[in-house]
C-alpha positions as semicolon CSV with decimal commas, in nm:
position;residue;x (nm);y (nm);z (nm)
1;M;1,088;1,413;-1,310
2;T;0,992;1,229;-1,625
3;P;0,642;1,077;-1,624
4;W;0,757;0,713;-1,640
5;L;1,002;0,763;-1,354
6;R;0,740;0,947;-1,146
7;H;0,503;0,653;-1,194
8;I;0,769;0,411;-1,066
9;A;0,845;0,636;-0,768
10;E;0,478;0,667;-0,676
11;W;0,426;0,290;-0,675
12;N;0,753;0,215;-0,493
13;P;0,701;0,030;-0,161
14;V;0,952;0,257;0,014
15;S;0,762;0,570;-0,092
16;A;0,438;0,424;0,042
17;T;0,604;0,331;0,371
18;V;0,756;0,676;0,414
19;Q;0,420;0,837;0,341
20;A;0,255;0,599;0,591
21;C;0,503;0,707;0,859
22;R;0,425;1,069;0,781
23;V;0,053;1,004;0,815
24;L;0,085;0,801;1,135
25;F;0,308;1,061;1,299
26;A;0,066;1,339;1,195
27;N;0,325;1,506;0,975
28;P;0,185;1,479;0,622
29;G;0,433;1,733;0,481
30;Q;0,375;1,795;0,115
31;S;0,056;1,683;-0,051
32;P;0,091;1,333;-0,195
33;S;0,030;1,255;-0,558
34;D;-0,289;1,103;-0,695
35;A;-0,146;0,750;-0,708
36;W;-0,333;0,496;-0,494
37;P;-0,034;0,408;-0,269
38;M;0,018;0,776;-0,189
39;Q;-0,352;0,831;-0,110
40;H;-0,375;0,516;0,107
41;P;-0,019;0,470;0,233
42;V;-0,091;0,256;0,539
43;R;-0,292;0,002;0,340
44;A;-0,036;0,006;0,059
45;S;0,250;-0,053;0,305
46;L;0,070;-0,347;0,462
47;I;-0,013;-0,497;0,122
48;Y;0,345;-0,452;0,000
49;S;0,482;-0,608;0,321
50;I;0,253;-0,910;0,301
51;L;0,321;-0,957;-0,069
52;I;0,700;-0,941;-0,023
53;L;0,679;-1,177;0,276
54;V;0,471;-1,434;0,086
55;V;0,693;-1,427;-0,222
56;F;1,023;-1,458;-0,039
57;R;0,893;-1,708;0,216
58;T;0,784;-1,931;-0,070
59;L;1,120;-1,898;-0,241
60;A;1,307;-1,968;0,084
61;V;1,102;-2,279;0,163
62;R;1,150;-2,410;-0,191
63;K;1,526;-2,349;-0,172
64;Y;1,548;-2,514;0,171
65;R;1,357;-2,822;0,055
66;S;1,579;-2,863;-0,251
67;A;1,893;-2,821;-0,038
68;T;1,786;-3,083;0,219
69;A;1,645;-3,334;-0,028
């Protein structure tokens, strides 16, 4: 894999969530990379989830207010 694509894959929220599932089910499989989300997948998954929730909740509330105004 090319270095720039590997960097994107390592910081992908789905990759962190899959790695978190592997850790929580005690099936680490292959050794993760040195990227922070792969070394701390549970924290990264929670941070990604909260960040996505905050961003899209804000957008949804703004869209709802403009539609009802």
